[in-house]
Amino acid sequence: MASSVGPEDRVAEARPRLMTRPLLLRFVTVVGSSASFFLLLSVVPVYAQRAPGGGSDKAGLVTGALMLATVVGELIAPWLAARCGYRVMLGAGLLLLGAPALALTVSRSLACVVTVCLVRGLGFAFTLVAGGALTASLIPPERRGEGLALIGVMAGVPSLVGLPLGAWLALHTGYGPVCWAAALIALVSIAAVPGLPGREAASGPPLGIFAGARSGTLGRPTAVFAVTAVGAGIVVTFLPLAVAPGYSGVVAAALFMQPAAATASRWFAGRRADRRGAAGLMVPGLVASAAGILVVALTGVPVAVVVGAAVFGVGFGITQSATITLMYTRVPASGYGTVSALWNVAYDTGMGIGAVGFGTVAGLTGYPWAFVLTAFLMLTALVPARWDRTAARKQRAMGRKDQAVSEEGQP
């Protein structure tokens, strides 16, 4: 009897399983770290500002301390993970992220708040780098794009919910319950860590983060992603200021559409990358990101602001998925920690540079022209994106040539 299974069914059956018990446990730690971080992200600056002797400068200080510690932690995490293993680093990161939040219920002094932010920033960095490397080791290479996109969705949803929920809880229940919630979410998720791979995930010679940044194979996607992250920092920071005060509902809709569109497009881009490769996605992602920022420049047109934010979100999500998938594909398992660190550093520094630089430019040109200039600045990343695509094509062509020569030499 002829088989009723077609070629498409055989391909589907051949695809390795994505959902495994360790990956599900990794989901728990992703949600725990992301929810804990974002619950307090907008709460602690207000907490510091309203403390005795506080002010707007104090609010900026605690956020700056948090982000500085995060970047420093991302830089040192690969070195530590090579010695301790990813599982130990992830557990330590969750502990450092959760436990210090309880100190905010005891003291409101500025020194205490800044110290808590520094420690939590280190902890969050450890969860990002070690957790990202663990994720890559748990996903079959044939489904890496889809798996990484799924992790991005799992991390993105708590950020969408956590930011407004934290502010709402602080307003209606006080700061204490929010701090307890952020602490417990991170600490409880530590229970999932023992079920994850340990030191063996980091076996092999480690790849230094600066060596990785200097290499074209990792440096080019890192540069592309950092430039698109500049736009993300600008949208989040300055959109409420650039739009007229009477359009607060427009700002809220735009700030919701941007991460929602990014989360959705990251998922679809990940699935597409598994089937056709990720290298061809960077240019479309860049163009869409720049186009979205250009449309947002019409700050007096409410529809344009919302549509522009959504288009930017689509491009940003595509670029997120394409760059992280490419980078993990190009290193052995011992380099996963470096890839995770580079990608997250690009994210944080890009957002920070965008927020600082845009404020200076907008003071000289006004918000609409500053958005236009940002869009053109982002298009400069087309150069490394095209270089990367050309290099990838040459490498594939050389691989096919070597394979042909090898086959010709066989009897």
GROMACS .gro file of C-alpha atoms in nm:
model
  411
    1MET     CA    1   0.000   0.000   0.000
    2ALA     CA    2   0.136   0.343  -0.092
    3SER     CA    3   0.219   0.571   0.194
    4SER     CA    4  -0.018   0.863   0.250
    5VAL     CA    5   0.256   1.077   0.404
    6GLY     CA    6   0.367   1.349   0.163
    7PRO     CA    7   0.705   1.524   0.139
    8GLU     CA    8   0.582   1.817   0.347
    9ASP     CA    9   0.471   1.582   0.625
   10ARG     CA   10   0.806   1.403   0.624
   11VAL     CA   11   0.985   1.739   0.655
   12ALA     CA   12   0.759   1.836   0.946
   13GLU     CA   13   0.821   1.500   1.115
   14ALA     CA   14   1.196   1.543   1.072
   15ARG     CA   15   1.199   1.872   1.259
   16PRO     CA   16   1.340   1.822   1.608
   17ARG     CA   17   1.122   1.881   1.909
   18LEU     CA   18   1.138   2.236   2.043
   19MET     CA   19   0.951   2.209   2.374
   20THR     CA   20   1.148   2.014   2.632
   21ARG     CA   21   1.139   2.007   3.010
   22PRO     CA   22   1.460   2.214   3.046
   23LEU     CA   23   1.325   2.476   2.804
   24LEU     CA   24   1.000   2.499   2.999
   25LEU     CA   25   1.203   2.550   3.317
   26ARG     CA   26   1.396   2.820   3.136
   27PHE     CA   27   1.064   2.991   3.062
   28VAL     CA   28   1.005   3.010   3.437
   29THR     CA   29   1.335   3.190   3.495
   30VAL     CA   30   1.273   3.424   3.199
   31VAL     CA   31   0.936   3.532   3.334
   32GLY     CA   32   1.074   3.559   3.688
   33SER     CA   33   1.369   3.781   3.599
   34SER     CA   34   1.179   3.998   3.353
   35ALA     CA   35   0.876   4.050   3.578
   36SER     CA   36   1.094   4.131   3.881
   37PHE     CA   37   1.302   4.380   3.684
   38PHE     CA   38   1.017   4.566   3.515
   39LEU     CA   39   0.788   4.580   3.818
   40LEU     CA   40   1.034   4.816   3.987
   41LEU     CA   41   1.182   4.988   3.682
   42SER     CA   42   0.942   5.283   3.688
   43VAL     CA   43   0.865   5.259   4.061
   44VAL     CA   44   1.211   5.304   4.214
   45PRO     CA   45   1.284   5.643   4.048
   46VAL     CA   46   0.958   5.782   4.190
   47TYR     CA   47   1.037   5.619   4.525
   48ALA     CA   48   1.376   5.795   4.532
   49GLN     CA   49   1.230   6.125   4.416
   50ARG     CA   50   0.972   6.130   4.696
   51ALA     CA   51   1.214   6.021   4.966
   52PRO     CA   52   1.338   6.285   5.213
   53GLY     CA   53   1.584   6.508   5.028
   54GLY     CA   54   1.486   6.352   4.696
   55GLY     CA   55   1.433   6.526   4.362
   56SER     CA   56   1.435   6.473   3.988
   57ASP     CA   57   1.814   6.444   3.991
   58LYS     CA   58   1.787   6.158   4.241
   59ALA     CA   59   1.543   5.976   4.015
   60GLY     CA   60   1.789   5.999   3.728
   61LEU     CA   61   2.072   5.885   3.954
   62VAL     CA   62   1.907   5.558   4.054
   63THR     CA   63   1.810   5.471   3.695
   64GLY     CA   64   2.161   5.555   3.579
   65ALA     CA   65   2.308   5.332   3.851
   66LEU     CA   66   2.081   5.046   3.747
   67MET     CA   67   2.175   5.066   3.378
   68LEU     CA   68   2.546   5.119   3.448
   69ALA     CA   69   2.559   4.810   3.667
   70THR     CA   70   2.368   4.614   3.403
   71VAL     CA   71   2.620   4.698   3.130
   72VAL     CA   72   2.917   4.624   3.359
   73GLY     CA   73   2.757   4.294   3.460
   74GLU     CA   74   2.704   4.200   3.096
   75LEU     CA   75   3.072   4.263   3.022
   76ILE     CA   76   3.205   4.047   3.306
   77ALA     CA   77   2.938   3.774   3.294
   78PRO     CA   78   3.100   3.564   3.014
   79TRP     CA   79   3.427   3.549   3.210
   80LEU     CA   80   3.245   3.441   3.527
   81ALA     CA   81   3.025   3.192   3.342
   82ALA     CA   82   3.332   3.023   3.191
   83ARG     CA   83   3.447   2.950   3.547
   84CYS     CA   84   3.120   2.888   3.729
   85GLY     CA   85   2.885   2.757   3.461
   86TYR     CA   86   2.565   2.910   3.328
   87ARG     CA   87   2.335   2.750   3.584
   88VAL     CA   88   2.525   2.891   3.880
   89MET     CA   89   2.535   3.234   3.715
   90LEU     CA   90   2.162   3.228   3.644
   91GLY     CA   91   2.079   3.130   4.002
   92ALA     CA   92   2.311   3.399   4.139
   93GLY     CA   93   2.155   3.655   3.908
   94LEU     CA   94   1.803   3.578   4.026
   95LEU     CA   95   1.919   3.600   4.388
   96LEU     CA   96   2.088   3.936   4.331
   97LEU     CA   97   1.783   4.061   4.144
   98GLY     CA   98   1.528   3.956   4.404
   99ALA     CA   99   1.677   3.976   4.754
  100PRO     CA  100   1.797   4.341   4.744
  101ALA     CA  101   1.445   4.460   4.663
  102LEU     CA  102   1.349   4.373   5.020
  103ALA     CA  103   1.597   4.632   5.147
  104LEU     CA  104   1.377   4.904   4.996
  105THR     CA  105   1.108   4.815   5.250
  106VAL     CA  106   1.351   4.889   5.534
  107SER     CA  107   1.533   5.207   5.429
  108ARG     CA  108   1.450   5.498   5.198
  109SER     CA  109   1.791   5.660   5.212
  110LEU     CA  110   1.944   5.751   4.879
  111ALA     CA  111   2.255   5.543   4.952
  112CYS     CA  112   2.039   5.236   5.013
  113VAL     CA  113   1.834   5.288   4.697
  114VAL     CA  114   2.142   5.339   4.477
  115THR     CA  115   2.311   5.032   4.627
  116VAL     CA  116   2.001   4.822   4.563
  117CYS     CA  117   1.993   4.942   4.201
  118LEU     CA  118   2.361   4.858   4.152
  119VAL     CA  119   2.318   4.505   4.290
  120ARG     CA  120   1.996   4.443   4.101
  121GLY     CA  121   2.158   4.568   3.780
  122LEU     CA  122   2.437   4.313   3.819
  123GLY     CA  123   2.183   4.041   3.891
  124PHE     CA  124   1.973   4.126   3.588
  125ALA     CA  125   2.284   4.124   3.368
  126PHE     CA  126   2.377   3.777   3.494
  127THR     CA  127   2.029   3.646   3.416
  128LEU     CA  128   2.045   3.793   3.065
  129VAL     CA  129   2.388   3.660   2.971
  130ALA     CA  130   2.383   3.322   3.145
  131GLY     CA  131   2.017   3.267   3.067
  132GLY     CA  132   2.063   3.361   2.702
  133ALA     CA  133   2.353   3.119   2.663
  134LEU     CA  134   2.153   2.843   2.833
  135THR     CA  135   1.861   2.910   2.602
  136ALA     CA  136   2.079   2.871   2.293
  137SER     CA  137   2.212   2.539   2.422
  138LEU     CA  138   1.858   2.408   2.482
  139ILE     CA  139   1.722   2.487   2.135
  140PRO     CA  140   1.787   2.258   1.836
  141PRO     CA  141   1.995   2.444   1.571
  142GLU     CA  142   1.726   2.371   1.310
  143ARG     CA  143   1.471   2.569   1.516
  144ARG     CA  144   1.701   2.827   1.672
  145GLY     CA  145   1.523   3.129   1.523
  146GLU     CA  146   1.181   3.016   1.640
  147GLY     CA  147   1.308   2.917   1.983
  148LEU     CA  148   1.490   3.245   2.044
  149ALA     CA  149   1.185   3.437   1.925
  150LEU     CA  150   0.967   3.241   2.166
  151ILE     CA  151   1.201   3.334   2.452
  152GLY     CA  152   1.175   3.695   2.338
  153VAL     CA  153   0.797   3.673   2.364
  154MET     CA  154   0.821   3.520   2.712
  155ALA     CA  155   1.044   3.809   2.821
  156GLY     CA  156   0.842   4.074   2.640
  157VAL     CA  157   0.502   4.002   2.792
  158PRO     CA  158   0.618   4.062   3.154
  159SER     CA  159   0.769   4.393   3.045
  160LEU     CA  160   0.441   4.500   2.885
  161VAL     CA  161   0.248   4.408   3.199
  162GLY     CA  162   0.509   4.483   3.464
  163LEU     CA  163   0.575   4.850   3.385
  164PRO     CA  164   0.216   4.974   3.421
  165LEU     CA  165   0.131   4.718   3.691
  166GLY     CA  166   0.420   4.829   3.911
  167ALA     CA  167   0.314   5.193   3.890
  168TRP     CA  168  -0.050   5.100   3.960
  169LEU     CA  169   0.037   4.885   4.261
  170ALA     CA  170   0.263   5.154   4.407
  171LEU     CA  171  -0.019   5.407   4.375
  172HIS     CA  172  -0.291   5.188   4.527
  173THR     CA  173  -0.106   4.964   4.773
  174GLY     CA  174   0.215   5.152   4.850
  175TYR     CA  175   0.578   5.076   4.767
  176GLY     CA  176   0.621   4.791   5.015
  177PRO     CA  177   0.395   4.536   4.842
  178VAL     CA  178   0.553   4.610   4.503
  179CYS     CA  179   0.901   4.550   4.643
  180TRP     CA  180   0.789   4.226   4.806
  181ALA     CA  181   0.627   4.110   4.483
  182ALA     CA  182   0.938   4.187   4.276
  183ALA     CA  183   1.157   4.006   4.527
  184LEU     CA  184   0.941   3.695   4.558
  185ILE     CA  185   0.893   3.653   4.182
  186ALA     CA  186   1.269   3.639   4.126
  187LEU     CA  187   1.345   3.426   4.433
  188VAL     CA  188   1.071   3.169   4.369
  189SER     CA  189   1.190   3.120   4.010
  190ILE     CA  190   1.528   2.999   4.146
  191ALA     CA  191   1.351   2.668   4.209
  192ALA     CA  192   1.359   2.603   3.833
  193VAL     CA  193   1.737   2.648   3.804
  194PRO     CA  194   1.850   2.300   3.927
  195GLY     CA  195   1.666   2.140   3.634
  196LEU     CA  196   1.879   2.330   3.381
  197PRO     CA  197   2.219   2.224   3.237
  198GLY     CA  198   2.517   2.326   3.448
  199ARG     CA  199   2.885   2.371   3.376
  200GLU     CA  200   2.880   2.151   3.067
  201ALA     CA  201   2.695   2.423   2.877
  202ALA     CA  202   3.005   2.641   2.899
  203SER     CA  203   3.259   2.370   2.817
  204GLY     CA  204   3.527   2.443   2.559
  205PRO     CA  205   3.759   2.741   2.509
  206PRO     CA  206   3.570   3.064   2.587
  207LEU     CA  207   3.544   3.350   2.338
  208GLY     CA  208   3.641   3.685   2.487
  209ILE     CA  209   3.381   3.958   2.456
  210PHE     CA  210   3.624   4.211   2.307
  211ALA     CA  211   3.759   3.954   2.062
  212GLY     CA  212   3.402   3.877   1.962
  213ALA     CA  213   3.323   4.245   1.911
  214ARG     CA  214   3.630   4.290   1.690
  215SER     CA  215   3.539   3.996   1.468
  216GLY     CA  216   3.326   4.084   1.167
  217THR     CA  217   3.100   3.783   1.209
  218LEU     CA  218   2.976   3.910   1.545
  219GLY     CA  219   3.071   4.277   1.524
  220ARG     CA  220   2.855   4.356   1.222
  221PRO     CA  221   2.524   4.220   1.363
  222THR     CA  222   2.607   4.383   1.696
  223ALA     CA  223   2.651   4.722   1.528
  224VAL     CA  224   2.327   4.685   1.332
  225PHE     CA  225   2.128   4.596   1.641
  226ALA     CA  226   2.283   4.878   1.846
  227VAL     CA  227   2.173   5.133   1.586
  228THR     CA  228   1.814   5.009   1.587
  229ALA     CA  229   1.818   5.010   1.968
  230VAL     CA  230   1.899   5.382   1.947
  231GLY     CA  231   1.554   5.430   1.797
  232ALA     CA  232   1.392   5.224   2.074
  233GLY     CA  233   1.550   5.443   2.343
  234ILE     CA  234   1.429   5.755   2.167
  235VAL     CA  235   1.069   5.637   2.125
  236VAL     CA  236   1.033   5.527   2.486
  237THR     CA  237   1.196   5.839   2.630
  238PHE     CA  238   1.085   6.127   2.409
  239LEU     CA  239   0.756   6.035   2.246
  240PRO     CA  240   0.556   6.159   2.550
  241LEU     CA  241   0.744   6.490   2.526
  242ALA     CA  242   0.730   6.529   2.148
  243VAL     CA  243   0.351   6.487   2.116
  244ALA     CA  244   0.124   6.772   2.225
  245PRO     CA  245  -0.007   6.739   2.583
  246GLY     CA  246  -0.365   6.701   2.463
  247TYR     CA  247  -0.280   6.373   2.290
  248SER     CA  248  -0.191   6.162   2.593
  249GLY     CA  249  -0.413   5.881   2.465
  250VAL     CA  250  -0.218   5.880   2.139
  251VAL     CA  251   0.108   5.844   2.328
  252ALA     CA  252  -0.028   5.555   2.532
  253ALA     CA  253  -0.148   5.379   2.216
  254ALA     CA  254   0.185   5.433   2.042
  255LEU     CA  255   0.388   5.310   2.339
  256PHE     CA  256   0.172   4.997   2.348
  257MET     CA  257   0.186   4.934   1.974
  258GLN     CA  258   0.564   4.958   1.954
  259PRO     CA  259   0.654   4.668   2.187
  260ALA     CA  260   0.348   4.467   2.081
  261ALA     CA  261   0.447   4.490   1.715
  262ALA     CA  262   0.809   4.411   1.803
  263THR     CA  263   0.706   4.099   1.995
  264ALA     CA  264   0.486   3.972   1.711
  265SER     CA  265   0.736   4.043   1.433
  266ARG     CA  266   1.017   3.885   1.630
  267TRP     CA  267   0.821   3.562   1.645
  268PHE     CA  268   0.744   3.555   1.272
  269ALA     CA  269   1.099   3.658   1.182
  270GLY     CA  270   1.238   3.376   1.394
  271ARG     CA  271   1.029   3.117   1.212
  272ARG     CA  272   1.129   3.261   0.877
  273ALA     CA  273   1.497   3.258   0.974
  274ASP     CA  274   1.480   2.883   1.040
  275ARG     CA  275   1.351   2.821   0.689
  276ARG     CA  276   1.544   3.072   0.476
  277GLY     CA  277   1.821   3.203   0.695
  278ALA     CA  278   1.850   3.514   0.909
  279ALA     CA  279   2.106   3.710   0.705
  280GLY     CA  280   1.844   3.839   0.461
  281LEU     CA  281   1.629   3.987   0.740
  282MET     CA  282   1.865   4.255   0.869
  283VAL     CA  283   1.821   4.498   0.579
  284PRO     CA  284   1.437   4.481   0.577
  285GLY     CA  285   1.437   4.520   0.955
  286LEU     CA  286   1.659   4.826   0.936
  287VAL     CA  287   1.455   4.989   0.661
  288ALA     CA  288   1.128   4.930   0.847
  289SER     CA  289   1.278   5.070   1.170
  290ALA     CA  290   1.400   5.386   0.998
  291ALA     CA  291   1.071   5.427   0.812
  292GLY     CA  292   0.878   5.406   1.137
  293ILE     CA  293   1.091   5.676   1.301
  294LEU     CA  294   1.045   5.895   0.992
  295VAL     CA  295   0.667   5.864   1.017
  296VAL     CA  296   0.677   5.941   1.389
  297ALA     CA  297   0.838   6.276   1.292
  298LEU     CA  298   0.483   6.389   1.206
  299THR     CA  299   0.424   6.451   1.575
  300GLY     CA  300   0.119   6.670   1.510
  301VAL     CA  301  -0.068   6.389   1.329
  302PRO     CA  302  -0.203   6.136   1.582
  303VAL     CA  303  -0.250   5.855   1.329
  304ALA     CA  304   0.105   5.900   1.202
  305VAL     CA  305   0.247   5.873   1.553
  306VAL     CA  306   0.068   5.544   1.625
  307VAL     CA  307   0.137   5.395   1.281
  308GLY     CA  308   0.500   5.507   1.291
  309ALA     CA  309   0.553   5.350   1.632
  310ALA     CA  310   0.398   5.025   1.509
  311VAL     CA  311   0.613   5.019   1.193
  312PHE     CA  312   0.923   5.086   1.398
  313GLY     CA  313   0.821   4.804   1.631
  314VAL     CA  314   0.791   4.563   1.337
  315GLY     CA  315   1.138   4.656   1.212
  316PHE     CA  316   1.289   4.642   1.557
  317GLY     CA  317   1.147   4.296   1.622
  318ILE     CA  318   1.280   4.167   1.289
  319THR     CA  319   1.624   4.307   1.364
  320GLN     CA  320   1.622   4.159   1.714
  321SER     CA  321   1.544   3.814   1.580
  322ALA     CA  322   1.783   3.829   1.284
  323THR     CA  323   2.087   3.954   1.475
  324ILE     CA  324   2.064   3.722   1.776
  325THR     CA  325   1.997   3.418   1.555
  326LEU     CA  326   2.292   3.499   1.327
  327MET     CA  327   2.528   3.553   1.617
  328TYR     CA  328   2.446   3.225   1.791
  329THR     CA  329   2.479   3.040   1.460
  330ARG     CA  330   2.832   3.168   1.409
  331VAL     CA  331   2.993   3.051   1.733
  332PRO     CA  332   3.041   2.716   1.910
  333ALA     CA  333   2.858   2.648   2.234
  334SER     CA  334   3.151   2.791   2.434
  335GLY     CA  335   3.082   3.130   2.273
  336TYR     CA  336   2.713   3.151   2.363
  337GLY     CA  337   2.784   3.360   2.673
  338THR     CA  338   2.982   3.612   2.468
  339VAL     CA  339   2.706   3.637   2.209
  340SER     CA  340   2.445   3.696   2.479
  341ALA     CA  341   2.663   3.962   2.641
  342LEU     CA  342   2.739   4.145   2.315
  343TRP     CA  343   2.376   4.150   2.210
  344ASN     CA  344   2.251   4.280   2.544
  345VAL     CA  345   2.526   4.541   2.569
  346ALA     CA  346   2.428   4.661   2.222
  347TYR     CA  347   2.067   4.685   2.340
  348ASP     CA  348   2.143   4.882   2.657
  349THR     CA  349   2.409   5.112   2.515
  350GLY     CA  350   2.205   5.181   2.202
  351MET     CA  351   1.903   5.282   2.408
  352GLY     CA  352   2.118   5.496   2.638
  353ILE     CA  353   2.300   5.673   2.356
  354GLY     CA  354   1.973   5.733   2.177
  355ALA     CA  355   1.812   5.891   2.482
  356VAL     CA  356   2.109   6.119   2.558
  357GLY     CA  357   2.197   6.215   2.201
  358PHE     CA  358   1.841   6.278   2.087
  359GLY     CA  359   1.779   6.519   2.373
  360THR     CA  360   2.077   6.729   2.266
  361VAL     CA  361   1.978   6.729   1.899
  362ALA     CA  362   1.612   6.804   1.971
  363GLY     CA  363   1.715   7.106   2.174
  364LEU     CA  364   1.873   7.249   1.859
  365THR     CA  365   1.633   7.137   1.588
  366GLY     CA  366   1.302   7.058   1.757
  367TYR     CA  367   1.147   6.712   1.788
  368PRO     CA  368   1.022   6.658   1.429
  369TRP     CA  369   1.359   6.727   1.264
  370ALA     CA  370   1.539   6.529   1.534
  371PHE     CA  371   1.325   6.226   1.442
  372VAL     CA  372   1.406   6.279   1.072
  373LEU     CA  373   1.779   6.296   1.143
  374THR     CA  374   1.752   5.983   1.358
  375ALA     CA  375   1.588   5.793   1.070
  376PHE     CA  376   1.874   5.882   0.836
  377LEU     CA  377   2.130   5.795   1.103
  378MET     CA  378   1.976   5.451   1.138
  379LEU     CA  379   2.007   5.394   0.763
  380THR     CA  380   2.386   5.417   0.794
  381ALA     CA  381   2.370   5.071   0.950
  382LEU     CA  382   2.279   4.942   0.604
  383VAL     CA  383   2.653   4.944   0.532
  384PRO     CA  384   2.752   4.678   0.789
  385ALA     CA  385   2.427   4.491   0.716
  386ARG     CA  386   2.510   4.463   0.345
  387TRP     CA  387   2.873   4.377   0.422
  388ASP     CA  388   2.751   4.099   0.646
  389ARG     CA  389   2.515   3.962   0.382
  390THR     CA  390   2.791   3.969   0.118
  391ALA     CA  391   3.036   3.794   0.352
  392ALA     CA  392   2.776   3.528   0.434
  393ARG     CA  393   2.714   3.462   0.064
  394LYS     CA  394   3.086   3.429  -0.005
  395GLN     CA  395   3.125   3.189   0.287
  396ARG     CA  396   2.836   2.973   0.164
  397ALA     CA  397   2.981   2.971  -0.189
  398MET     CA  398   3.321   2.863  -0.057
  399GLY     CA  399   3.157   2.590   0.148
  400ARG     CA  400   2.976   2.454  -0.156
  401LYS     CA  401   3.300   2.468  -0.357
  402ASP     CA  402   3.493   2.279  -0.088
  403GLN     CA  403   3.215   2.020  -0.072
  404ALA     CA  404   3.224   1.972  -0.449
  405VAL     CA  405   3.602   1.929  -0.445
  406SER     CA  406   3.571   1.674  -0.165
  407GLU     CA  407   3.308   1.477  -0.353
  408GLU     CA  408   3.520   1.478  -0.671
  409GLY     CA  409   3.812   1.328  -0.480
  410GLN     CA  410   3.604   1.036  -0.355
  411PRO     CA  411   3.635   0.706  -0.549
   0.00000   0.00000   0.00000
